[in-house]
Amino acid sequence: MKHDRDMVGAFPVAAMARLPGAEALVVRCLRGWSDGPEAVMALLTPALGPVKARACLRAMGDVMTIVLRHGRRPIIRHGARCACVGSDEAIFAHFVMVAATGEREDAMLIASLLVEGPLLLPMVDAARQAGLYLYQAGLRQAAAFPEPASVTRH
């Protein structure tokens, strides 16, 4: 059986509507990355507030810098409004969430599919930081919580 080489990484494996909230947000951030930091901030700010959104953007920037500069191959992304999730997007989202939940060895194993060995630890650490914020944002969106309260409560 001959495989279509053009489909590598883009083959649809899921639907955005079926992904858990945090993983869907990772995919949206990955897709928005090519549009610049403003596009990603627009996704993150409603669920995290400006301070946490900037911190998440910095951590996501570290992950994306490693992947874009040192990736085994480019990560293929679908269009911003596409309802399906490609295989590269799915594995990237899963990697970020595994790193966020503290499964460091599993995260390193998945990261080894994306980058070379010396970059595994920095990439997993950055993914853990970004993933914790994205996990929080996913929970907030799922529960329809309002924008986070400011630092001053009263």
PDB file of N, CA, C and O in Angstrom, residues 7-42:
ATOM      1  N   MET A   7      -0.230  13.944   2.847  1.00  0.00           N
ATOM      2  CA  MET A   7      -1.122  13.895   3.995  1.00  0.00           C
ATOM      3  C   MET A   7      -0.371  13.737   5.320  1.00  0.00           C
ATOM      4  O   MET A   7      -0.975  13.804   6.376  1.00  0.00           O
ATOM      5  N   VAL A   8       0.927  13.526   5.279  1.00  0.00           N
ATOM      6  CA  VAL A   8       1.677  13.320   6.510  1.00  0.00           C
ATOM      7  C   VAL A   8       1.455  14.510   7.440  1.00  0.00           C
ATOM      8  O   VAL A   8       1.699  15.645   7.089  1.00  0.00           O
ATOM      9  N   GLY A   9       0.960  14.224   8.609  1.00  0.00           N
ATOM     10  CA  GLY A   9       0.747  15.259   9.607  1.00  0.00           C
ATOM     11  C   GLY A   9      -0.570  15.990   9.511  1.00  0.00           C
ATOM     12  O   GLY A   9      -1.025  16.571  10.481  1.00  0.00           O
ATOM     13  N   ALA A  10      -1.188  15.990   8.350  1.00  0.00           N
ATOM     14  CA  ALA A  10      -2.447  16.715   8.180  1.00  0.00           C
ATOM     15  C   ALA A  10      -3.653  15.795   8.189  1.00  0.00           C
ATOM     16  O   ALA A  10      -4.778  16.264   8.218  1.00  0.00           O
ATOM     17  N   PHE A  11      -3.423  14.501   8.205  1.00  0.00           N
ATOM     18  CA  PHE A  11      -4.530  13.555   8.134  1.00  0.00           C
ATOM     19  C   PHE A  11      -5.499  13.791   9.288  1.00  0.00           C
ATOM     20  O   PHE A  11      -5.092  13.808  10.447  1.00  0.00           O
ATOM     21  N   PRO A  12      -6.787  14.003   9.005  1.00  0.00           N
ATOM     22  CA  PRO A  12      -7.754  14.258  10.076  1.00  0.00           C
ATOM     23  C   PRO A  12      -7.936  13.037  10.981  1.00  0.00           C
ATOM     24  O   PRO A  12      -8.164  11.936  10.494  1.00  0.00           O
ATOM     25  N   VAL A  13      -7.814  13.249  12.275  1.00  0.00           N
ATOM     26  CA  VAL A  13      -7.956  12.158  13.234  1.00  0.00           C
ATOM     27  C   VAL A  13      -9.035  12.438  14.278  1.00  0.00           C
ATOM     28  O   VAL A  13      -9.376  11.547  15.053  1.00  0.00           O
ATOM     29  N   ALA A  14      -9.544  13.654  14.333  1.00  0.00           N
ATOM     30  CA  ALA A  14     -10.559  14.014  15.314  1.00  0.00           C
ATOM     31  C   ALA A  14     -11.313  15.239  14.824  1.00  0.00           C
ATOM     32  O   ALA A  14     -10.964  15.833  13.809  1.00  0.00           O
ATOM     33  N   ALA A  15     -12.327  15.588  15.585  1.00  0.00           N
ATOM     34  CA  ALA A  15     -13.089  16.811  15.331  1.00  0.00           C
ATOM     35  C   ALA A  15     -12.870  17.761  16.501  1.00  0.00           C
ATOM     36  O   ALA A  15     -12.784  17.322  17.657  1.00  0.00           O
ATOM     37  N   MET A  16     -12.768  19.040  16.212  1.00  0.00           N
ATOM     38  CA  MET A  16     -12.558  20.035  17.278  1.00  0.00           C
ATOM     39  C   MET A  16     -13.636  19.918  18.349  1.00  0.00           C
ATOM     40  O   MET A  16     -13.339  20.030  19.538  1.00  0.00           O
ATOM     41  N   ALA A  17     -14.865  19.676  17.947  1.00  0.00           N
ATOM     42  CA  ALA A  17     -15.974  19.599  18.896  1.00  0.00           C
ATOM     43  C   ALA A  17     -15.843  18.418  19.858  1.00  0.00           C
ATOM     44  O   ALA A  17     -16.435  18.433  20.939  1.00  0.00           O
ATOM     45  N   ARG A  18     -15.066  17.418  19.495  1.00  0.00           N
ATOM     46  CA  ARG A  18     -14.909  16.224  20.336  1.00  0.00           C
ATOM     47  C   ARG A  18     -13.710  16.300  21.271  1.00  0.00           C
ATOM     48  O   ARG A  18     -13.575  15.461  22.159  1.00  0.00           O
ATOM     49  N   LEU A  19     -12.838  17.280  21.083  1.00  0.00           N
ATOM     50  CA  LEU A  19     -11.659  17.412  21.944  1.00  0.00           C
ATOM     51  C   LEU A  19     -12.052  18.015  23.292  1.00  0.00           C
ATOM     52  O   LEU A  19     -12.947  18.860  23.362  1.00  0.00           O
ATOM     53  N   PRO A  20     -11.380  17.592  24.359  1.00  0.00           N
ATOM     54  CA  PRO A  20     -11.567  18.289  25.643  1.00  0.00           C
ATOM     55  C   PRO A  20     -11.193  19.761  25.473  1.00  0.00           C
ATOM     56  O   PRO A  20     -10.367  20.110  24.620  1.00  0.00           O
ATOM     57  N   GLY A  21     -11.778  20.622  26.287  1.00  0.00           N
ATOM     58  CA  GLY A  21     -11.591  22.065  26.138  1.00  0.00           C
ATOM     59  C   GLY A  21     -10.150  22.521  26.087  1.00  0.00           C
ATOM     60  O   GLY A  21      -9.782  23.341  25.257  1.00  0.00           O
ATOM     61  N   ALA A  22      -9.311  21.982  26.960  1.00  0.00           N
ATOM     62  CA  ALA A  22      -7.915  22.410  26.996  1.00  0.00           C
ATOM     63  C   ALA A  22      -7.182  21.986  25.729  1.00  0.00           C
ATOM     64  O   ALA A  22      -6.406  22.758  25.164  1.00  0.00           O
ATOM     65  N   GLU A  23      -7.408  20.769  25.263  1.00  0.00           N
ATOM     66  CA  GLU A  23      -6.739  20.309  24.043  1.00  0.00           C
ATOM     67  C   GLU A  23      -7.214  21.102  22.833  1.00  0.00           C
ATOM     68  O   GLU A  23      -6.421  21.432  21.948  1.00  0.00           O
ATOM     69  N   ALA A  24      -8.497  21.419  22.782  1.00  0.00           N
ATOM     70  CA  ALA A  24      -9.009  22.247  21.685  1.00  0.00           C
ATOM     71  C   ALA A  24      -8.353  23.622  21.710  1.00  0.00           C
ATOM     72  O   ALA A  24      -8.007  24.172  20.659  1.00  0.00           O
ATOM     73  N   LEU A  25      -8.136  24.155  22.899  1.00  0.00           N
ATOM     74  CA  LEU A  25      -7.480  25.457  23.014  1.00  0.00           C
ATOM     75  C   LEU A  25      -6.022  25.384  22.570  1.00  0.00           C
ATOM     76  O   LEU A  25      -5.517  26.304  21.927  1.00  0.00           O
ATOM     77  N   VAL A  26      -5.338  24.289  22.875  1.00  0.00           N
ATOM     78  CA  VAL A  26      -3.965  24.100  22.393  1.00  0.00           C
ATOM     79  C   VAL A  26      -3.952  24.110  20.866  1.00  0.00           C
ATOM     80  O   VAL A  26      -3.116  24.767  20.241  1.00  0.00           O
ATOM     81  N   VAL A  27      -4.890  23.400  20.256  1.00  0.00           N
ATOM     82  CA  VAL A  27      -4.957  23.353  18.786  1.00  0.00           C
ATOM     83  C   VAL A  27      -5.232  24.744  18.237  1.00  0.00           C
ATOM     84  O   VAL A  27      -4.592  25.170  17.261  1.00  0.00           O
ATOM     85  N   ARG A  28      -6.148  25.480  18.854  1.00  0.00           N
ATOM     86  CA  ARG A  28      -6.437  26.842  18.385  1.00  0.00           C
ATOM     87  C   ARG A  28      -5.204  27.742  18.510  1.00  0.00           C
ATOM     88  O   ARG A  28      -4.935  28.563  17.640  1.00  0.00           O
ATOM     89  N   CYS A  29      -4.467  27.601  19.617  1.00  0.00           N
ATOM     90  CA  CYS A  29      -3.232  28.390  19.792  1.00  0.00           C
ATOM     91  C   CYS A  29      -2.199  28.014  18.739  1.00  0.00           C
ATOM     92  O   CYS A  29      -1.530  28.881  18.179  1.00  0.00           O
ATOM     93  N   LEU A  30      -2.063  26.722  18.482  1.00  0.00           N
ATOM     94  CA  LEU A  30      -1.120  26.261  17.458  1.00  0.00           C
ATOM     95  C   LEU A  30      -1.491  26.844  16.099  1.00  0.00           C
ATOM     96  O   LEU A  30      -0.629  27.334  15.369  1.00  0.00           O
ATOM     97  N   ARG A  31      -2.766  26.813  15.771  1.00  0.00           N
ATOM     98  CA  ARG A  31      -3.230  27.365  14.498  1.00  0.00           C
ATOM     99  C   ARG A  31      -3.053  28.876  14.454  1.00  0.00           C
ATOM    100  O   ARG A  31      -2.687  29.436  13.425  1.00  0.00           O
ATOM    101  N   GLY A  32      -3.296  29.542  15.566  1.00  0.00           N
ATOM    102  CA  GLY A  32      -3.179  30.990  15.596  1.00  0.00           C
ATOM    103  C   GLY A  32      -1.754  31.489  15.646  1.00  0.00           C
ATOM    104  O   GLY A  32      -1.498  32.666  15.393  1.00  0.00           O
ATOM    105  N   TRP A  33      -0.820  30.597  15.950  1.00  0.00           N
ATOM    106  CA  TRP A  33       0.576  31.013  16.094  1.00  0.00           C
ATOM    107  C   TRP A  33       1.111  31.666  14.826  1.00  0.00           C
ATOM    108  O   TRP A  33       1.869  32.630  14.902  1.00  0.00           O
ATOM    109  N   SER A  34       0.699  31.177  13.680  1.00  0.00           N
ATOM    110  CA  SER A  34       1.196  31.745  12.421  1.00  0.00           C
ATOM    111  C   SER A  34       0.645  33.152  12.179  1.00  0.00           C
ATOM    112  O   SER A  34       1.205  33.905  11.393  1.00  0.00           O
ATOM    113  N   ASP A  35      -0.436  33.520  12.870  1.00  0.00           N
ATOM    114  CA  ASP A  35      -1.008  34.863  12.739  1.00  0.00           C
ATOM    115  C   ASP A  35      -0.371  35.857  13.700  1.00  0.00           C
ATOM    116  O   ASP A  35      -0.685  37.040  13.666  1.00  0.00           O
ATOM    117  N   GLY A  36       0.479  35.371  14.584  1.00  0.00           N
ATOM    118  CA  GLY A  36       1.192  36.250  15.493  1.00  0.00           C
ATOM    119  C   GLY A  36       0.670  36.191  16.919  1.00  0.00           C
ATOM    120  O   GLY A  36      -0.381  35.618  17.194  1.00  0.00           O
ATOM    121  N   PRO A  37       1.422  36.801  17.835  1.00  0.00           N
ATOM    122  CA  PRO A  37       1.067  36.744  19.253  1.00  0.00           C
ATOM    123  C   PRO A  37      -0.272  37.407  19.574  1.00  0.00           C
ATOM    124  O   PRO A  37      -0.957  36.999  20.500  1.00  0.00           O
ATOM    125  N   GLU A  38      -0.654  38.410  18.793  1.00  0.00           N
ATOM    126  CA  GLU A  38      -1.925  39.079  19.066  1.00  0.00           C
ATOM    127  C   GLU A  38      -3.094  38.117  18.890  1.00  0.00           C
ATOM    128  O   GLU A  38      -4.068  38.155  19.652  1.00  0.00           O
ATOM    129  N   ALA A  39      -3.002  37.251  17.898  1.00  0.00           N
ATOM    130  CA  ALA A  39      -4.069  36.276  17.657  1.00  0.00           C
ATOM    131  C   ALA A  39      -4.169  35.285  18.811  1.00  0.00           C
ATOM    132  O   ALA A  39      -5.270  34.937  19.255  1.00  0.00           O
ATOM    133  N   VAL A  40      -3.036  34.853  19.326  1.00  0.00           N
ATOM    134  CA  VAL A  40      -3.039  33.916  20.443  1.00  0.00           C
ATOM    135  C   VAL A  40      -3.522  34.613  21.709  1.00  0.00           C
ATOM    136  O   VAL A  40      -4.305  34.041  22.487  1.00  0.00           O
ATOM    137  N   MET A  41      -3.095  35.848  21.932  1.00  0.00           N
ATOM    138  CA  MET A  41      -3.564  36.604  23.104  1.00  0.00           C
ATOM    139  C   MET A  41      -5.078  36.784  23.061  1.00  0.00           C
ATOM    140  O   MET A  41      -5.744  36.710  24.095  1.00  0.00           O
ATOM    141  N   ALA A  42      -5.628  37.011  21.875  1.00  0.00           N
ATOM    142  CA  ALA A  42      -7.080  37.166  21.742  1.00  0.00           C
ATOM    143  C   ALA A  42      -7.814  35.889  22.144  1.00  0.00           C
ATOM    144  O   ALA A  42      -8.925  35.945  22.666  1.00  0.00           O
TER     145      ALA A  42
END
